[in-house]
Amino acid sequence: MVMSNTTKEKELKEKRMFVGIVWNCAAELKLICTALLFLSSLAIVLQFVPYNFLDYNSWQNQVSSSINSSSNFLDSNSMQNEVNSSVNSSSNFLDSNSLQNEVNSSVNSSSNQQKIRTRDEVLNDGVLKRGFEPYGSAAYNFILMSAYRGGADTFAVVGLSSKPLHLHGKPTYQCVWIPRENPENQISVSGYKILPDWGYGRIYTVVVVNCTFQTPVGENGHGGQLIIEAATNDPGLNTTDNILALDETPQNFSKFKSDFNSPRPKYDYLYCGSSLYGNLSPQRVREWLAYHVRLFGERSHFVIHDAGGVHEGVKEVLKPWMEKGFVTLQDIRDQERFDGYYHNQFLIVNDCLHRYRFETQWMFFFDVDEFIFVQNKNTIKSVLDSLSDSTQLTFEQMTMSNKLCLSQDAPTYRKWGFEKLVYKDVKRGIRRDRKYAIQPRNVFATGVHMSQNMIGKTTHKTEGRIKYFHYHGTIAERREPCRQLINSTSITVDRTPYVIDTTLRDIAGSVKRFELKMIGSRLQRTRQ
């Protein structure tokens, strides 16, 4: 009982001691709480105060005063030690020069932004002119894809750039050649920019920069570097990016000379494909490739660009032809980061143009749901030889139904798509897209339906010699194409008249035998 009373007295004494300590420090605690409440209230109020209402100098003085008054609560030595410790630990990651450069860059950027600040103002006629203040970078100045030598003194640089920059600004490109042997003897010339997508660009537009120097460069074969100085020329926020576009080695120059001076290019015909995307049908790709390898012959080549459409099923169809040397597959999926027209197809075809410019006599541009056809027992060689005085030729479209089939062709996997889809759209008075072929040595930039940047003439009157059949959308449907069976030679569907055209149906057997001869039966079980 005595021990219990002693314990209670001890606990009571400790409680009194704690209350006494708190009571003695009440004034200081009240001051700290009041200060914190005041600062919190001030921070909330400032969010609703217009910027113009604040005087920066007086605000800075108040902040300095506040900091000085707060020094009573802070131990300056411990604060300094913490700062020094932070700086020392950071020094392991930052080089002082780079840090200074970053600071200078930040200061310059801030000063530039201050220069272009615009405020709302009321004009003399009473109109309120609104201001717009840009910060940061919403789009890249230039996105380099490739650069190629085009001659002893000329190069082509292919890339993307901000579309608003080119619509509303005046960006420029300066080309600099730095010889590998004597870097101090660099040569500079203004680049000539070409915008080949005709305004189809989205956030980004395609830019082909032509760099033509006054004298030959790198002819000694020792190599060198091509630098592009890309300047935005924005009046308020001008930036210039130095881009290493091409690092030419002696081996690169040697290959260029070999291709450039060859009396006969490596290929007679080369296909530059647009970006392939979506869930493509392996069977339709199989049919298209077998058909065109047969048409163009053994000295042909097909460049396929995978923008997400070459899944494993399609890749299995391409592999036999890749092993035979007829197909090159390029993975271009990374371009999806940059929002351009139709998966940047203008960018891709221009890269293909300059990459293979001296390796082929003729270069073709069309899609994988389109089939080129040479008429009246001609061959592709005889037709193009007869048009060899033209740099570019275009050919007309035969629009085929993508769902109408003969009743006798009720869904069967033995017959191919272009063998069953035999109804041709004959509606008059509408414009149909044309596709084209070029002799690439005379072309500086190209498009999807034709080129407008070339030397030489274009021939459009190719009717009766060459045309193409278009099965729109069939490549993107992984199922049996026949959806409506008809037992008639002509029909009108949705106000569009159709008639039977068995041109490609009649040669389907020859195409199948050709595929079997070339690659065997490995694709016989290809699925839709």
PDB file of C-alpha atoms in Angstrom, residues 383-498:
ATOM      1  CA  VAL A 383       6.752  -0.009-121.557  1.00  0.00           C
ATOM      2  CA  LEU A 384       9.417   1.813-119.531  1.00  0.00           C
ATOM      3  CA  ASP A 385      11.938   1.729-122.372  1.00  0.00           C
ATOM      4  CA  SER A 386       9.364   3.463-124.564  1.00  0.00           C
ATOM      5  CA  LEU A 387       9.025   6.179-121.906  1.00  0.00           C
ATOM      6  CA  SER A 388      12.716   6.495-121.015  1.00  0.00           C
ATOM      7  CA  ASP A 389      12.833  10.154-122.096  1.00  0.00           C
ATOM      8  CA  SER A 390      10.586  11.004-119.137  1.00  0.00           C
ATOM      9  CA  THR A 391      11.829  11.456-115.602  1.00  0.00           C
ATOM     10  CA  GLN A 392       8.395  10.643-114.215  1.00  0.00           C
ATOM     11  CA  LEU A 393       5.347   8.770-115.457  1.00  0.00           C
ATOM     12  CA  THR A 394       1.985   8.364-113.759  1.00  0.00           C
ATOM     13  CA  PHE A 395      -0.626   5.680-114.324  1.00  0.00           C
ATOM     14  CA  GLU A 396      -4.379   5.588-113.909  1.00  0.00           C
ATOM     15  CA  GLN A 397      -6.394   3.706-111.311  1.00  0.00           C
ATOM     16  CA  MET A 398      -8.875   0.915-111.864  1.00  0.00           C
ATOM     17  CA  THR A 399     -11.004   0.936-108.696  1.00  0.00           C
ATOM     18  CA  MET A 400     -12.170  -2.549-107.730  1.00  0.00           C
ATOM     19  CA  SER A 401     -14.882  -3.490-105.248  1.00  0.00           C
ATOM     20  CA  ASN A 402     -13.494  -4.809-101.977  1.00  0.00           C
ATOM     21  CA  LYS A 403     -16.517  -7.019-101.213  1.00  0.00           C
ATOM     22  CA  LEU A 404     -18.399  -8.069-104.397  1.00  0.00           C
ATOM     23  CA  CYS A 405     -17.698 -11.580-105.759  1.00  0.00           C
ATOM     24  CA  LEU A 406     -19.274 -13.995-108.201  1.00  0.00           C
ATOM     25  CA  SER A 407     -21.642 -16.561-106.705  1.00  0.00           C
ATOM     26  CA  GLN A 408     -19.466 -19.339-108.106  1.00  0.00           C
ATOM     27  CA  ASP A 409     -16.643 -18.063-105.887  1.00  0.00           C
ATOM     28  CA  ALA A 410     -18.525 -18.686-102.656  1.00  0.00           C
ATOM     29  CA  PRO A 411     -15.991 -18.417 -99.820  1.00  0.00           C
ATOM     30  CA  THR A 412     -13.112 -20.702-100.631  1.00  0.00           C
ATOM     31  CA  TYR A 413      -9.524 -20.303 -99.512  1.00  0.00           C
ATOM     32  CA  ARG A 414      -8.170 -21.891-102.682  1.00  0.00           C
ATOM     33  CA  LYS A 415      -8.732 -18.718-104.667  1.00  0.00           C
ATOM     34  CA  TRP A 416      -6.785 -15.565-103.924  1.00  0.00           C
ATOM     35  CA  GLY A 417      -8.290 -12.180-103.144  1.00  0.00           C
ATOM     36  CA  PHE A 418      -7.578 -10.494-106.485  1.00  0.00           C
ATOM     37  CA  GLU A 419      -8.825 -13.677-108.178  1.00  0.00           C
ATOM     38  CA  LYS A 420     -12.287 -13.345-106.600  1.00  0.00           C
ATOM     39  CA  LEU A 421     -12.785  -9.561-106.430  1.00  0.00           C
ATOM     40  CA  VAL A 422     -13.702  -9.024-110.086  1.00  0.00           C
ATOM     41  CA  TYR A 423     -16.167  -6.115-110.008  1.00  0.00           C
ATOM     42  CA  LYS A 424     -14.778  -2.793-111.234  1.00  0.00           C
ATOM     43  CA  ASP A 425     -16.176   0.622-110.288  1.00  0.00           C
ATOM     44  CA  VAL A 426     -17.145   2.427-113.527  1.00  0.00           C
ATOM     45  CA  LYS A 427     -18.671   5.549-112.050  1.00  0.00           C
ATOM     46  CA  ARG A 428     -17.887   8.570-114.234  1.00  0.00           C
ATOM     47  CA  GLY A 429     -16.962  12.130-113.394  1.00  0.00           C
ATOM     48  CA  ILE A 430     -14.863  11.509-110.305  1.00  0.00           C
ATOM     49  CA  ARG A 431     -11.175  12.091-109.824  1.00  0.00           C
ATOM     50  CA  ARG A 432      -9.116   9.038-108.992  1.00  0.00           C
ATOM     51  CA  ASP A 433      -5.626   9.111-107.553  1.00  0.00           C
ATOM     52  CA  ARG A 434      -2.736   8.176-109.796  1.00  0.00           C
ATOM     53  CA  LYS A 435       0.477   6.427-108.802  1.00  0.00           C
ATOM     54  CA  TYR A 436       3.857   6.867-110.399  1.00  0.00           C
ATOM     55  CA  ALA A 437       7.385   5.779-111.224  1.00  0.00           C
ATOM     56  CA  ILE A 438      10.521   7.913-111.560  1.00  0.00           C
ATOM     57  CA  GLN A 439      14.089   7.761-112.747  1.00  0.00           C
ATOM     58  CA  PRO A 440      15.530   8.777-109.360  1.00  0.00           C
ATOM     59  CA  ARG A 441      18.835  10.301-110.486  1.00  0.00           C
ATOM     60  CA  ASN A 442      16.914  13.341-111.678  1.00  0.00           C
ATOM     61  CA  VAL A 443      14.684  13.712-108.597  1.00  0.00           C
ATOM     62  CA  PHE A 444      15.500  15.780-105.475  1.00  0.00           C
ATOM     63  CA  ALA A 445      12.384  15.092-103.361  1.00  0.00           C
ATOM     64  CA  THR A 446       9.208  13.119-103.842  1.00  0.00           C
ATOM     65  CA  GLY A 447       5.630  12.634-102.651  1.00  0.00           C
ATOM     66  CA  VAL A 448       3.037   9.882-102.364  1.00  0.00           C
ATOM     67  CA  HIS A 449       1.222  10.410-105.668  1.00  0.00           C
ATOM     68  CA  MET A 450       3.935  12.179-107.679  1.00  0.00           C
ATOM     69  CA  SER A 451       7.087  14.287-107.441  1.00  0.00           C
ATOM     70  CA  GLN A 452       7.250  18.029-107.996  1.00  0.00           C
ATOM     71  CA  ASN A 453      10.985  18.432-107.418  1.00  0.00           C
ATOM     72  CA  MET A 454      12.866  17.035-110.366  1.00  0.00           C
ATOM     73  CA  ILE A 455      14.630  17.680-113.658  1.00  0.00           C
ATOM     74  CA  GLY A 456      12.926  16.495-116.845  1.00  0.00           C
ATOM     75  CA  LYS A 457       9.388  15.903-117.988  1.00  0.00           C
ATOM     76  CA  THR A 458       6.404  14.039-116.574  1.00  0.00           C
ATOM     77  CA  THR A 459       4.251  11.822-118.787  1.00  0.00           C
ATOM     78  CA  HIS A 460       0.648  11.373-117.696  1.00  0.00           C
ATOM     79  CA  LYS A 461      -0.737   9.876-120.916  1.00  0.00           C
ATOM     80  CA  THR A 462       0.075   6.261-120.203  1.00  0.00           C
ATOM     81  CA  GLU A 463      -3.394   4.834-120.868  1.00  0.00           C
ATOM     82  CA  GLY A 464      -3.246   1.686-122.928  1.00  0.00           C
ATOM     83  CA  ARG A 465       0.262   0.887-121.639  1.00  0.00           C
ATOM     84  CA  ILE A 466       0.243   0.690-117.855  1.00  0.00           C
ATOM     85  CA  LYS A 467      -2.350   1.064-115.091  1.00  0.00           C
ATOM     86  CA  TYR A 468      -3.056  -0.244-111.599  1.00  0.00           C
ATOM     87  CA  PHE A 469      -5.933  -2.060-109.913  1.00  0.00           C
ATOM     88  CA  HIS A 470      -6.870  -0.793-106.453  1.00  0.00           C
ATOM     89  CA  TYR A 471      -8.535  -3.085-103.892  1.00  0.00           C
ATOM     90  CA  HIS A 472      -9.044  -0.448-101.244  1.00  0.00           C
ATOM     91  CA  GLY A 473      -8.858  -1.584 -97.630  1.00  0.00           C
ATOM     92  CA  THR A 474      -8.505  -5.318 -98.323  1.00  0.00           C
ATOM     93  CA  ILE A 475      -4.970  -5.371 -96.921  1.00  0.00           C
ATOM     94  CA  ALA A 476      -6.236  -4.301 -93.494  1.00  0.00           C
ATOM     95  CA  GLU A 477      -8.967  -6.971 -93.189  1.00  0.00           C
ATOM     96  CA  ARG A 478      -7.935 -10.373 -91.898  1.00  0.00           C
ATOM     97  CA  ARG A 479     -10.911 -12.323 -93.231  1.00  0.00           C
ATOM     98  CA  GLU A 480     -12.490 -13.683 -96.377  1.00  0.00           C
ATOM     99  CA  PRO A 481     -12.914 -10.670 -98.735  1.00  0.00           C
ATOM    100  CA  CYS A 482     -16.181 -11.833-100.373  1.00  0.00           C
ATOM    101  CA  ARG A 483     -19.099 -10.353 -98.451  1.00  0.00           C
ATOM    102  CA  GLN A 484     -21.709 -10.092-101.218  1.00  0.00           C
ATOM    103  CA  LEU A 485     -22.137 -12.791-103.880  1.00  0.00           C
ATOM    104  CA  ILE A 486     -23.586 -11.809-107.264  1.00  0.00           C
ATOM    105  CA  ASN A 487     -24.638 -13.762-110.330  1.00  0.00           C
ATOM    106  CA  SER A 488     -24.532 -10.939-112.863  1.00  0.00           C
ATOM    107  CA  THR A 489     -22.052  -9.216-115.171  1.00  0.00           C
ATOM    108  CA  SER A 490     -23.042  -5.778-113.879  1.00  0.00           C
ATOM    109  CA  ILE A 491     -24.679  -4.322-110.793  1.00  0.00           C
ATOM    110  CA  THR A 492     -25.229  -1.030-108.980  1.00  0.00           C
ATOM    111  CA  VAL A 493     -24.497  -0.953-105.252  1.00  0.00           C
ATOM    112  CA  ASP A 494     -24.945   2.182-103.153  1.00  0.00           C
ATOM    113  CA  ARG A 495     -25.407   4.218-106.351  1.00  0.00           C
ATOM    114  CA  THR A 496     -22.083   3.006-107.720  1.00  0.00           C
ATOM    115  CA  PRO A 497     -22.183   0.960-110.947  1.00  0.00           C
ATOM    116  CA  TYR A 498     -19.902  -2.090-111.261  1.00  0.00           C
TER     117      TYR A 498
END
